[in-house]
mmCIF file of C-alpha atoms in Angstrom:
data_model
loop_
_atom_site.group_PDB
_atom_site.id
_atom_site.type_symbol
_atom_site.label_atom_id
_atom_site.label_comp_id
_atom_site.label_asym_id
_atom_site.label_seq_id
_atom_site.Cartn_x
_atom_site.Cartn_y
_atom_site.Cartn_z
ATOM 1 C CA MET T 10 123.175 -115.884 1.811
ATOM 2 C CA LYS T 11 120.194 -115.733 -0.603
ATOM 3 C CA ALA T 12 118.945 -112.601 1.093
ATOM 4 C CA LYS T 13 122.327 -110.982 0.713
ATOM 5 C CA ASN T 14 122.175 -111.966 -3.217
ATOM 6 C CA LEU T 15 118.661 -110.602 -3.653
ATOM 7 C CA PHE T 16 119.557 -107.427 -1.967
ATOM 8 C CA LEU T 17 122.563 -107.063 -4.485
ATOM 9 C CA VAL T 18 120.478 -107.567 -7.430
ATOM 10 C CA LEU T 19 117.895 -105.202 -6.145
ATOM 11 C CA PHE T 20 120.814 -102.329 -5.682
ATOM 12 C CA ILE T 21 122.118 -102.974 -9.117
ATOM 13 C CA ILE T 22 118.706 -102.646 -10.931
ATOM 14 C CA VAL T 23 117.986 -99.419 -8.766
ATOM 15 C CA LEU T 24 121.529 -98.295 -9.761
ATOM 16 C CA LEU T 25 120.919 -98.951 -13.553
ATOM 17 C CA PHE T 26 117.635 -97.180 -13.401
ATOM 18 C CA SER T 27 118.774 -94.167 -11.664
ATOM 19 C CA ASN T 28 121.776 -93.789 -14.249
ATOM 20 C CA ASN T 29 119.115 -94.343 -17.278
ATOM 21 C CA SER T 30 116.863 -91.663 -15.651
ATOM 22 C CA CYS T 31 119.836 -89.288 -15.253
ATOM 23 C CA ASN T 32 120.818 -90.035 -18.926
ATOM 24 C CA ASN T 33 117.288 -89.441 -20.213
ATOM 25 C CA ILE T 34 117.406 -85.852 -18.383
ATOM 26 C CA ALA T 35 120.493 -84.934 -19.674
ATOM 27 C CA LYS T 36 119.148 -86.035 -23.200
ATOM 28 C CA GLU T 37 116.236 -83.844 -22.714
ATOM 29 C CA ASP T 38 118.123 -80.744 -21.338
ATOM 30 C CA ALA T 39 120.507 -81.172 -24.522
ATOM 31 C CA ILE T 40 117.355 -81.341 -26.829
ATOM 32 C CA GLU T 41 115.997 -78.351 -25.037
ATOM 33 C CA SER T 42 119.210 -76.111 -25.317
ATOM 34 C CA ALA T 43 119.336 -77.362 -28.734
ATOM 35 C CA VAL T 44 116.025 -75.823 -29.849
ATOM 36 C CA PRO T 45 116.281 -72.496 -31.574
ATOM 37 C CA LYS T 46 115.171 -69.603 -29.515
ATOM 38 C CA THR T 47 112.159 -67.548 -30.745
ATOM 39 C CA ILE T 48 113.272 -63.980 -30.587
ATOM 40 C CA ILE T 49 110.374 -61.349 -30.235
ATOM 41 C CA LEU T 50 110.869 -57.693 -30.997
ATOM 42 C CA ALA T 51 108.281 -55.565 -29.037
ATOM 43 C CA VAL T 52 108.401 -51.708 -29.450
ATOM 44 C CA ASP T 53 106.385 -49.234 -27.420
ATOM 45 C CA GLY T 54 104.194 -46.296 -28.116
ATOM 46 C CA GLY T 55 105.258 -42.747 -27.554
ATOM 47 C CA GLY T 56 104.764 -40.492 -30.760
ATOM 48 C CA ILE T 57 107.744 -38.607 -31.810
ATOM 49 C CA LYS T 58 109.682 -40.341 -29.051
ATOM 50 C CA GLY T 59 109.737 -43.490 -31.280
ATOM 51 C CA ILE T 60 113.059 -42.137 -32.424
ATOM 52 C CA ILE T 61 114.520 -43.637 -29.256
ATOM 53 C CA PRO T 62 113.747 -47.130 -30.161
ATOM 54 C CA ALA T 63 114.776 -46.510 -33.844
ATOM 55 C CA ILE T 64 118.044 -45.641 -32.541
ATOM 56 C CA PHE T 65 118.442 -48.826 -30.513
ATOM 57 C CA LEU T 66 117.488 -50.759 -33.550
ATOM 58 C CA ASP T 67 120.132 -48.992 -35.683
ATOM 59 C CA ALA T 68 122.561 -49.708 -32.870
ATOM 60 C CA ILE T 69 121.719 -53.582 -32.892
ATOM 61 C CA GLU T 70 121.791 -53.634 -36.698
ATOM 62 C CA ASP T 71 125.067 -52.212 -36.809
ATOM 63 C CA SER T 72 126.453 -54.098 -34.347
ATOM 64 C CA LEU T 73 125.470 -57.533 -36.076
ATOM 65 C CA GLY T 74 125.700 -56.547 -39.631
ATOM 66 C CA LYS T 75 122.115 -57.421 -40.241
ATOM 67 C CA GLN T 76 118.713 -55.923 -40.484
ATOM 68 C CA SER T 77 115.921 -56.324 -38.319
ATOM 69 C CA TYR T 78 114.028 -58.725 -40.576
ATOM 70 C CA GLN T 79 116.971 -61.128 -40.203
ATOM 71 C CA LEU T 80 117.232 -60.933 -36.543
ATOM 72 C CA PHE T 81 113.797 -61.431 -35.088
ATOM 73 C CA ASP T 82 111.112 -64.206 -35.469
ATOM 74 C CA LEU T 83 108.195 -61.753 -34.547
ATOM 75 C CA ILE T 84 108.092 -58.085 -34.635
ATOM 76 C CA GLY T 85 105.046 -56.252 -33.014
ATOM 77 C CA GLY T 86 104.357 -52.657 -31.921
ATOM 78 C CA THR T 87 101.960 -50.191 -30.425
ATOM 79 C CA SER T 88 101.334 -46.624 -31.725
ATOM 80 C CA THR T 89 104.581 -45.387 -32.850
ATOM 81 C CA GLY T 90 106.079 -48.827 -32.261
ATOM 82 C CA GLY T 91 103.494 -50.279 -34.629
ATOM 83 C CA LEU T 92 104.539 -47.921 -37.298
ATOM 84 C CA ILE T 93 108.230 -49.008 -36.877
ATOM 85 C CA SER T 94 107.075 -52.584 -36.876
ATOM 86 C CA VAL T 95 105.280 -52.153 -40.304
ATOM 87 C CA ALA T 96 108.290 -50.103 -41.559
ATOM 88 C CA LEU T 97 110.564 -52.960 -40.536
ATOM 89 C CA THR T 98 108.737 -55.440 -42.453
ATOM 90 C CA SER T 99 107.740 -53.468 -45.726
ATOM 91 C CA ASN T 100 109.290 -52.625 -48.718
ATOM 92 C CA ASN T 101 111.032 -49.197 -48.567
ATOM 93 C CA VAL T 102 109.854 -47.676 -51.682
ATOM 94 C CA PHE T 103 112.086 -44.607 -51.202
ATOM 95 C CA SER T 104 115.390 -46.738 -51.648
ATOM 96 C CA ASN T 105 114.421 -48.926 -54.583
ATOM 97 C CA ASN T 106 116.602 -51.680 -53.240
ATOM 98 C CA ASN T 107 113.821 -54.094 -52.486
ATOM 99 C CA ARG T 108 114.582 -54.234 -49.046
ATOM 100 C CA PRO T 109 112.625 -53.285 -45.581
ATOM 101 C CA PHE T 110 113.470 -49.894 -43.862
ATOM 102 C CA THR T 111 116.405 -50.092 -41.809
ATOM 103 C CA GLY T 112 116.766 -48.741 -38.055
ATOM 104 C CA ASN T 113 118.685 -45.863 -39.281
ATOM 105 C CA GLN T 114 116.131 -44.927 -42.113
ATOM 106 C CA ILE T 115 113.339 -44.940 -39.442
ATOM 107 C CA VAL T 116 115.558 -42.646 -37.494
ATOM 108 C CA GLN T 117 115.701 -40.363 -40.551
ATOM 109 C CA ILE T 118 111.744 -40.668 -40.670
ATOM 110 C CA TYR T 119 111.381 -39.193 -37.260
ATOM 111 C CA GLN T 120 113.899 -36.485 -37.949
ATOM 112 C CA LYS T 121 112.860 -35.237 -41.340
ATOM 113 C CA ASN T 122 108.943 -36.040 -41.402
ATOM 114 C CA GLY T 123 107.672 -34.776 -38.043
ATOM 115 C CA SER T 124 105.903 -31.933 -39.703
ATOM 116 C CA ASN T 125 104.339 -34.258 -42.311
ATOM 117 C CA ILE T 126 102.866 -36.493 -39.790
ATOM 118 C CA PHE T 127 101.749 -33.896 -36.912
ATOM 119 C CA VAL T 128 99.704 -31.494 -39.057
ATOM 120 C CA PRO T 129 97.647 -29.274 -36.836
ATOM 121 C CA GLN T 130 93.950 -28.900 -37.423
ATOM 122 C CA ASN T 131 92.248 -25.436 -37.588
ATOM 123 C CA CYS T 132 89.994 -26.007 -34.776
ATOM 124 C CA LYS T 133 89.979 -25.890 -30.897
ATOM 125 C CA VAL T 134 91.424 -28.897 -29.263
ATOM 126 C CA GLU T 135 88.189 -29.273 -27.120
ATOM 127 C CA THR T 136 86.245 -29.662 -30.115
ATOM 128 C CA CYS T 137 88.318 -32.068 -32.564
ATOM 129 C CA ALA T 138 91.456 -33.797 -32.567
ATOM 130 C CA THR T 139 95.004 -31.736 -32.424
ATOM 131 C CA TYR T 140 96.204 -33.303 -35.717
ATOM 132 C CA TYR T 141 94.516 -34.171 -39.045
ATOM 133 C CA ALA T 142 94.512 -37.730 -40.239
ATOM 134 C CA ASN T 143 94.277 -36.325 -43.781
ATOM 135 C CA ASN T 144 93.895 -32.568 -44.572
ATOM 136 C CA ASN T 145 92.828 -33.546 -48.165
ATOM 137 C CA ASN T 146 96.085 -31.615 -49.435
ATOM 138 C CA GLY T 147 98.278 -34.416 -49.278
ATOM 139 C CA LYS T 148 99.209 -33.947 -45.529
ATOM 140 C CA GLY T 149 98.799 -35.829 -42.374
ATOM 141 C CA ILE T 150 99.422 -39.059 -40.975
ATOM 142 C CA GLU T 151 97.331 -41.146 -43.421
ATOM 143 C CA PRO T 152 98.984 -39.596 -46.794
ATOM 144 C CA PHE T 153 102.625 -40.107 -45.167
ATOM 145 C CA LEU T 154 101.840 -43.627 -44.160
ATOM 146 C CA GLN T 155 100.542 -44.422 -47.564
ATOM 147 C CA GLN T 156 103.411 -42.891 -49.181
ATOM 148 C CA MET T 157 105.749 -44.860 -46.848
ATOM 149 C CA VAL T 158 104.431 -48.220 -47.485
ATOM 150 C CA GLY T 159 102.182 -47.973 -50.564
ATOM 151 C CA VAL T 160 98.339 -47.170 -50.950
ATOM 152 C CA SER T 161 97.526 -50.612 -51.729
ATOM 153 C CA THR T 162 99.790 -52.951 -49.914
ATOM 154 C CA THR T 163 98.189 -55.433 -47.968
ATOM 155 C CA LEU T 164 99.456 -57.211 -44.823
ATOM 156 C CA SER T 165 99.375 -60.423 -46.671
ATOM 157 C CA ASP T 166 101.406 -58.760 -49.556
ATOM 158 C CA SER T 167 104.086 -57.579 -46.932
ATOM 159 C CA TYR T 168 104.138 -61.176 -45.675
ATOM 160 C CA GLN T 169 105.128 -62.458 -49.047
ATOM 161 C CA PHE T 170 107.532 -59.830 -49.627
ATOM 162 C CA ILE T 171 109.210 -60.558 -46.410
ATOM 163 C CA GLN T 172 109.125 -64.346 -46.948
ATOM 164 C CA GLY T 173 110.823 -63.966 -50.324
ATOM 165 C CA LEU T 174 113.921 -62.350 -48.888
ATOM 166 C CA SER T 175 117.042 -64.237 -48.422
ATOM 167 C CA ASN T 176 118.073 -65.145 -44.856
ATOM 168 C CA ASN T 177 114.620 -63.781 -43.745
ATOM 169 C CA ARG T 178 113.597 -64.713 -40.147
ATOM 170 C CA VAL T 179 110.402 -62.950 -39.516
ATOM 171 C CA LYS T 180 107.220 -65.128 -39.310
ATOM 172 C CA GLN T 181 104.674 -62.639 -37.753
ATOM 173 C CA MET T 182 104.336 -59.067 -37.492
ATOM 174 C CA PHE T 183 101.576 -57.222 -35.539
ATOM 175 C CA THR T 184 100.187 -53.776 -34.345
ATOM 176 C CA THR T 185 97.957 -53.279 -31.364
ATOM 177 C CA SER T 186 94.586 -51.432 -31.409
ATOM 178 C CA TYR T 187 91.331 -51.213 -29.760
ATOM 179 C CA ILE T 188 88.024 -51.203 -31.646
ATOM 180 C CA VAL T 189 85.473 -48.885 -30.592
ATOM 181 C CA ASN T 190 82.801 -49.405 -33.341
ATOM 182 C CA SER T 191 82.360 -51.181 -36.530
ATOM 183 C CA THR T 192 79.975 -49.489 -38.874
ATOM 184 C CA GLY T 193 80.220 -46.102 -37.028
ATOM 185 C CA GLY T 194 76.418 -46.151 -35.813
ATOM 186 C CA ALA T 195 74.242 -48.055 -33.059
ATOM 187 C CA ILE T 196 74.953 -51.741 -32.842
ATOM 188 C CA SER T 197 72.498 -54.454 -31.677
ATOM 189 C CA ASN T 198 74.095 -57.032 -29.642
ATOM 190 C CA PRO T 199 77.953 -55.909 -30.129
ATOM 191 C CA VAL T 200 80.351 -58.777 -30.587
ATOM 192 C CA GLN T 201 83.835 -58.400 -29.018
ATOM 193 C CA GLY T 202 86.663 -58.435 -31.412
ATOM 194 C CA GLN T 203 84.209 -57.365 -34.225
ATOM 195 C CA ASP T 204 82.503 -54.287 -32.815
ATOM 196 C CA TYR T 205 84.612 -53.488 -29.645
ATOM 197 C CA GLY T 206 87.699 -54.820 -27.843
ATOM 198 C CA PRO T 207 91.485 -55.305 -28.300
ATOM 199 C CA TYR T 208 92.408 -56.066 -32.108
ATOM 200 C CA LEU T 209 95.679 -56.868 -33.540
ATOM 201 C CA PHE T 210 96.345 -56.162 -37.341
ATOM 202 C CA ASN T 211 98.636 -58.944 -38.069
ATOM 203 C CA TRP T 212 100.018 -61.534 -40.916
ATOM 204 C CA TYR T 213 98.824 -64.491 -39.481
ATOM 205 C CA ASP T 214 94.941 -63.532 -39.442
ATOM 206 C CA ALA T 215 95.504 -61.529 -42.816
ATOM 207 C CA ASN T 216 96.710 -64.683 -44.530
ATOM 208 C CA ALA T 217 93.755 -66.667 -42.988
ATOM 209 C CA SER T 218 90.959 -64.208 -43.960
ATOM 210 C CA ALA T 219 90.340 -61.365 -46.379
ATOM 211 C CA ASN T 220 88.272 -59.872 -43.603
ATOM 212 C CA ASN T 221 91.759 -59.232 -41.717
ATOM 213 C CA ASN T 222 93.815 -58.394 -44.675
ATOM 214 C CA TYR T 223 94.151 -54.819 -44.070
ATOM 215 C CA TYR T 224 96.291 -52.330 -45.994
ATOM 216 C CA ALA T 225 99.638 -52.049 -44.340
ATOM 217 C CA TRP T 226 99.202 -48.452 -44.062
ATOM 218 C CA GLU T 227 95.982 -49.133 -41.905
ATOM 219 C CA ALA T 228 97.812 -51.276 -39.503
ATOM 220 C CA ALA T 229 100.104 -48.341 -38.794
ATOM 221 C CA ARG T 230 97.319 -45.793 -38.787
ATOM 222 C CA GLY T 231 94.929 -47.833 -36.588
ATOM 223 C CA THR T 232 97.438 -48.640 -33.934
ATOM 224 C CA SER T 233 98.651 -44.863 -33.710
ATOM 225 C CA ALA T 234 95.236 -43.172 -33.576
ATOM 226 C CA ALA T 235 95.969 -41.699 -30.219
ATOM 227 C CA PRO T 236 92.715 -39.982 -28.881
ATOM 228 C CA THR T 237 92.698 -36.125 -28.741
ATOM 229 C CA TYR T 238 95.864 -36.259 -30.913
ATOM 230 C CA PHE T 239 94.512 -37.955 -33.937
ATOM 231 C CA PRO T 240 90.986 -38.678 -35.242
ATOM 232 C CA ILE T 241 89.563 -42.367 -34.779
ATOM 233 C CA ALA T 242 91.135 -44.439 -37.610
ATOM 234 C CA HIS T 243 88.402 -45.741 -39.919
ATOM 235 C CA VAL T 244 89.707 -48.864 -41.754
ATOM 236 C CA GLY T 245 88.430 -51.524 -44.133
ATOM 237 C CA GLY T 246 84.916 -51.508 -45.433
ATOM 238 C CA GLY T 247 86.104 -51.221 -49.165
ATOM 239 C CA GLN T 248 85.626 -47.680 -49.947
ATOM 240 C CA SER T 249 88.650 -46.056 -51.382
ATOM 241 C CA PRO T 250 91.532 -45.597 -50.165
ATOM 242 C CA ARG T 251 90.516 -48.105 -47.398
ATOM 243 C CA SER T 252 90.959 -51.836 -47.974
ATOM 244 C CA GLY T 253 88.185 -54.498 -48.474
ATOM 245 C CA ALA T 254 88.861 -55.994 -44.891
ATOM 246 C CA ALA T 255 86.061 -55.808 -42.378
ATOM 247 C CA GLU T 256 85.162 -52.296 -41.517
ATOM 248 C CA LYS T 257 86.228 -51.019 -38.146
ATOM 249 C CA TRP T 258 86.861 -47.742 -36.206
ATOM 250 C CA VAL T 259 89.741 -48.226 -33.919
ATOM 251 C CA VAL T 260 91.937 -46.129 -31.567
ATOM 252 C CA ASP T 261 95.544 -46.315 -30.413
ATOM 253 C CA GLY T 262 96.787 -49.582 -29.094
ATOM 254 C CA GLY T 263 98.156 -47.805 -26.126
ATOM 255 C CA MET T 264 94.600 -47.690 -24.640
ATOM 256 C CA MET T 265 95.268 -51.268 -23.499
ATOM 257 C CA SER T 266 98.860 -52.178 -24.076
ATOM 258 C CA ASN T 267 101.246 -49.210 -24.546
ATOM 259 C CA ASP T 268 103.947 -51.904 -24.144
ATOM 260 C CA PRO T 269 103.062 -54.739 -26.316
ATOM 261 C CA ALA T 270 105.463 -57.388 -25.287
ATOM 262 C CA VAL T 271 102.928 -59.614 -23.427
ATOM 263 C CA TRP T 272 101.243 -59.681 -26.883
ATOM 264 C CA GLY T 273 104.481 -60.597 -28.493
ATOM 265 C CA ILE T 274 104.731 -63.790 -26.423
ATOM 266 C CA THR T 275 101.054 -64.932 -26.976
ATOM 267 C CA GLU T 276 101.108 -64.328 -30.497
ATOM 268 C CA ALA T 277 104.418 -66.535 -30.661
ATOM 269 C CA ILE T 278 102.425 -69.279 -29.056
ATOM 270 C CA ARG T 279 99.113 -68.771 -30.930
ATOM 271 C CA THR T 280 100.701 -68.893 -34.254
ATOM 272 C CA GLY T 281 102.868 -71.855 -33.226
ATOM 273 C CA ILE T 282 106.149 -70.171 -33.642
ATOM 274 C CA ALA T 283 107.126 -71.044 -30.098
ATOM 275 C CA THR T 284 105.825 -73.508 -27.637
ATOM 276 C CA SER T 285 107.124 -72.695 -24.278
ATOM 277 C CA LEU T 286 108.532 -69.642 -22.283
ATOM 278 C CA GLN T 287 111.891 -71.612 -22.167
ATOM 279 C CA ASN T 288 112.326 -71.032 -25.781
ATOM 280 C CA ILE T 289 111.482 -67.353 -25.970
ATOM 281 C CA ILE T 290 113.706 -64.172 -25.971
ATOM 282 C CA VAL T 291 111.812 -60.949 -25.658
ATOM 283 C CA ILE T 292 113.471 -57.774 -26.597
ATOM 284 C CA SER T 293 111.302 -54.821 -25.467
ATOM 285 C CA LEU T 294 112.289 -51.296 -26.447
ATOM 286 C CA GLY T 295 110.693 -48.310 -24.800
ATOM 287 C CA THR T 296 110.382 -44.587 -25.856
ATOM 288 C CA GLY T 297 111.808 -43.351 -23.030
ATOM 289 C CA PHE T 298 110.226 -42.780 -19.335
ATOM 290 C CA TYR T 299 109.335 -39.566 -17.434
ATOM 291 C CA PRO T 300 108.661 -40.645 -13.764
ATOM 292 C CA GLY T 301 106.602 -37.478 -13.198
ATOM 293 C CA ASP T 302 103.837 -38.675 -15.456
ATOM 294 C CA ALA T 303 103.544 -41.761 -13.307
ATOM 295 C CA GLY T 304 102.061 -39.909 -10.403
ATOM 296 C CA VAL T 305 100.258 -36.670 -9.565
ATOM 297 C CA GLY T 306 100.506 -33.768 -7.114
ATOM 298 C CA ILE T 307 97.640 -34.103 -4.597
ATOM 299 C CA ASN T 308 97.904 -30.528 -3.227
ATOM 300 C CA ASN T 309 97.616 -28.537 -6.316
ATOM 301 C CA GLU T 310 98.195 -24.796 -4.783
ATOM 302 C CA GLY T 311 96.548 -22.375 -6.674
ATOM 303 C CA SER T 312 93.975 -24.129 -8.680
ATOM 304 C CA LEU T 313 90.357 -24.891 -8.390
ATOM 305 C CA VAL T 314 91.220 -28.493 -7.604
ATOM 306 C CA PRO T 315 90.316 -30.026 -3.926
ATOM 307 C CA SER T 316 93.620 -30.528 -2.368
ATOM 308 C CA ASP T 317 92.585 -33.975 -0.854
ATOM 309 C CA GLY T 318 92.181 -35.682 -3.971
ATOM 310 C CA ASN T 319 88.329 -35.579 -3.982
ATOM 311 C CA TRP T 320 88.162 -35.143 -7.723
ATOM 312 C CA SER T 321 85.863 -35.898 -10.565
ATOM 313 C CA GLU T 322 86.091 -35.118 -14.307
ATOM 314 C CA THR T 323 87.509 -31.720 -14.257
ATOM 315 C CA PRO T 324 90.552 -32.280 -12.203
ATOM 316 C CA TRP T 325 91.324 -35.609 -13.699
ATOM 317 C CA ILE T 326 90.503 -34.845 -17.338
ATOM 318 C CA PHE T 327 90.604 -31.336 -18.006
ATOM 319 C CA GLU T 328 92.420 -29.319 -15.295
ATOM 320 C CA LYS T 329 96.192 -29.083 -15.739
ATOM 321 C CA LEU T 330 97.104 -30.535 -12.455
ATOM 322 C CA TYR T 331 100.933 -30.770 -11.327
ATOM 323 C CA ASP T 332 102.638 -34.014 -11.954
ATOM 324 C CA LEU T 333 104.723 -36.024 -9.348
ATOM 325 C CA GLU T 334 107.566 -33.765 -9.922
ATOM 326 C CA GLY T 335 105.700 -30.612 -9.764
ATOM 327 C CA ALA T 336 105.451 -29.822 -13.486
ATOM 328 C CA GLU T 337 102.255 -28.805 -15.030
ATOM 329 C CA ASN T 338 100.396 -31.322 -17.080
ATOM 330 C CA ASP T 339 99.402 -30.215 -20.451
ATOM 331 C CA ARG T 340 96.747 -32.711 -20.989
ATOM 332 C CA GLY T 341 94.511 -35.004 -18.852
ATOM 333 C CA THR T 342 96.421 -36.339 -15.895
ATOM 334 C CA ILE T 343 94.497 -39.683 -15.863
ATOM 335 C CA ILE T 344 95.621 -40.321 -19.248
ATOM 336 C CA ASN T 345 99.314 -40.060 -18.429
ATOM 337 C CA VAL T 346 98.994 -42.170 -15.407
ATOM 338 C CA ILE T 347 97.283 -44.975 -17.269
ATOM 339 C CA LEU T 348 99.639 -44.957 -20.054
ATOM 340 C CA ASP T 349 102.703 -45.312 -17.703
ATOM 341 C CA ALA T 350 100.756 -47.731 -15.642
ATOM 342 C CA VAL T 351 100.246 -50.382 -18.375
ATOM 343 C CA GLN T 352 104.010 -50.105 -19.290
ATOM 344 C CA MET T 353 105.014 -50.776 -15.770
ATOM 345 C CA VAL T 354 102.512 -53.621 -15.130
ATOM 346 C CA THR T 355 103.830 -55.427 -18.372
ATOM 347 C CA ASP T 356 107.598 -54.786 -17.371
ATOM 348 C CA SER T 357 106.869 -56.252 -13.906
ATOM 349 C CA GLN T 358 104.913 -59.417 -15.173
ATOM 350 C CA LEU T 359 107.754 -60.016 -17.623
ATOM 351 C CA ASN T 360 110.552 -59.726 -15.179
ATOM 352 C CA GLU T 361 108.475 -62.371 -13.018
ATOM 353 C CA LEU T 362 108.255 -64.651 -15.934
ATOM 354 C CA LYS T 363 112.166 -64.942 -16.100
ATOM 355 C CA LYS T 364 111.824 -67.325 -13.313
ATOM 356 C CA SER T 365 109.977 -69.645 -15.787
ATOM 357 C CA GLY T 366 112.829 -69.572 -18.220
ATOM 358 C CA LEU T 367 111.747 -66.416 -20.182
ATOM 359 C CA GLN T 368 114.659 -64.397 -21.488
ATOM 360 C CA TYR T 369 113.632 -60.605 -21.094
ATOM 361 C CA TYR T 370 115.535 -57.533 -22.123
ATOM 362 C CA ARG T 371 114.135 -53.917 -22.014
ATOM 363 C CA LEU T 372 115.882 -50.991 -23.058
ATOM 364 C CA GLU T 373 114.322 -47.680 -21.783
ATOM 365 C CA PRO T 374 116.153 -44.292 -20.799
ATOM 366 C CA THR T 375 114.529 -41.735 -18.409
ATOM 367 C CA LEU T 376 113.468 -38.583 -20.033
ATOM 368 C CA SER T 377 112.847 -35.070 -18.588
ATOM 369 C CA LYS T 378 109.427 -33.347 -18.687
ATOM 370 C CA SER T 379 110.164 -31.474 -21.856
ATOM 371 C CA GLN T 380 111.296 -34.688 -23.676
ATOM 372 C CA SER T 381 108.256 -36.620 -22.813
ATOM 373 C CA ALA T 382 105.634 -34.855 -25.049
ATOM 374 C CA MET T 383 104.470 -37.068 -27.828
ATOM 375 C CA ASP T 384 104.087 -34.244 -30.430
ATOM 376 C CA ASN T 385 107.111 -32.148 -29.766
ATOM 377 C CA ILE T 386 108.639 -32.191 -33.206
ATOM 378 C CA SER T 387 110.964 -29.282 -32.778
ATOM 379 C CA PRO T 388 114.501 -29.901 -34.012
ATOM 380 C CA ALA T 389 115.919 -29.087 -30.593
ATOM 381 C CA ASN T 390 113.712 -31.809 -28.949
ATOM 382 C CA ILE T 391 114.477 -34.387 -31.554
ATOM 383 C CA ASP T 392 118.366 -33.852 -30.925
ATOM 384 C CA SER T 393 117.620 -34.176 -27.171
ATOM 385 C CA LEU T 394 116.181 -37.372 -27.880
ATOM 386 C CA ILE T 395 118.768 -38.654 -29.896
ATOM 387 C CA ALA T 396 121.536 -37.580 -27.316
ATOM 388 C CA THR T 397 119.616 -39.381 -24.626
ATOM 389 C CA ALA T 398 119.196 -42.634 -26.347
ATOM 390 C CA ASN T 399 123.005 -42.549 -27.441
ATOM 391 C CA ASN T 400 124.105 -41.588 -24.211
ATOM 392 C CA TYR T 401 121.812 -44.304 -22.539
ATOM 393 C CA LEU T 402 123.575 -47.024 -24.535
ATOM 394 C CA LYS T 403 126.755 -46.068 -23.318
ATOM 395 C CA THR T 404 125.881 -45.793 -19.750
ATOM 396 C CA SER T 405 122.874 -47.488 -17.674
ATOM 397 C CA GLY T 406 121.735 -49.253 -20.726
ATOM 398 C CA ALA T 407 124.940 -50.623 -21.877
ATOM 399 C CA ALA T 408 124.966 -53.888 -19.899
ATOM 400 C CA THR T 409 121.462 -54.652 -21.266
ATOM 401 C CA PHE T 410 122.370 -53.856 -24.754
ATOM 402 C CA SER T 411 125.389 -55.905 -24.705
ATOM 403 C CA ASN T 412 123.328 -58.823 -23.385
ATOM 404 C CA ILE T 413 120.864 -58.340 -26.336
ATOM 405 C CA ILE T 414 123.802 -58.572 -28.792
ATOM 406 C CA THR T 415 124.999 -61.669 -27.074
ATOM 407 C CA ALA T 416 121.481 -63.512 -27.281
ATOM 408 C CA LEU T 417 121.022 -62.317 -31.053
ATOM 409 C CA LYS T 418 124.380 -63.860 -31.631
ATOM 410 C CA SER T 419 123.998 -67.094 -30.081
ATOM 411 C CA ASN T 420 120.403 -67.365 -31.747
#
């Protein structure tokens, strides 16, 4: 009888412990679900094709009746996506309404200012970059960016401006780049992050140190210094019109991260904006993908290239090899393959991280060969890109777009 009573007491204790554990788990789940999500906007590189994510942003803003600075906790971009990120978090001096650029206003930049950004140099492409940084006559990407966000507006100035707006949500902005030098000369014992390597122009570090407080236009210029298209960007150093931040020579962030979405996650965690994948939503906007550039024709008939892939510098870098769809490449094939590869890798990695609780959405339409050029600023091509982006939102991208709107409304 005593044994039965003891068994009954033990059973009741186990039952109470089990119920208490379940209640604690339920409470933890409730707390987890109650934590506001950190929403990251990441925008790819792609030159004039930046009009595509700008159209996506315009559609998002129109659907929710808010500007991007009211929707995202963190905004970051590479190359043309970096330009967009800076615009979304900078005072639009053209409008005089003390607000950042809207998605629609950025669309108009691509429509109306391509010729002010892509200003051809009077030299052979084999010798110098195709387009000026500054032609010393008020034309080129640098004068345009200075006009767009101000000659002396620093990253910390942009941060303070955004934080002063009502209903602001953005806490961090970044653009990606890659340092190839600091002073321009030979450097003894070069240091990563100072003399070479990945570098993020960003608010967090700009607020912490004057060495990282670059002008906003430098953050846009540095991330979009695409090799062969534009000269290497020379930023900082204190010589006008550059800022007093640390001197650097940097190239396009697409050299390492043409899709900056993973940087968005690591920046959210580094800066303390987010603490776990379960509380992060990533909205990644591509500039369009042409599948032919992701591969190469091995048997390039009629060229001097060996037909078995036994290639050295000339085929990979200089020869106009046929791409995967049989179209002729107009620039180094290996560059096209690398740029597409880094985008696909990021997308694959983030899709796998969804299994750990990450919410991840990506919008990117498929493009034709003629649409894929970074510098095709003809009105016909721009109209074609606009039509492709709008059609994508109504067809194959409609479900993802709807999910993005739902996620933004819920958070």
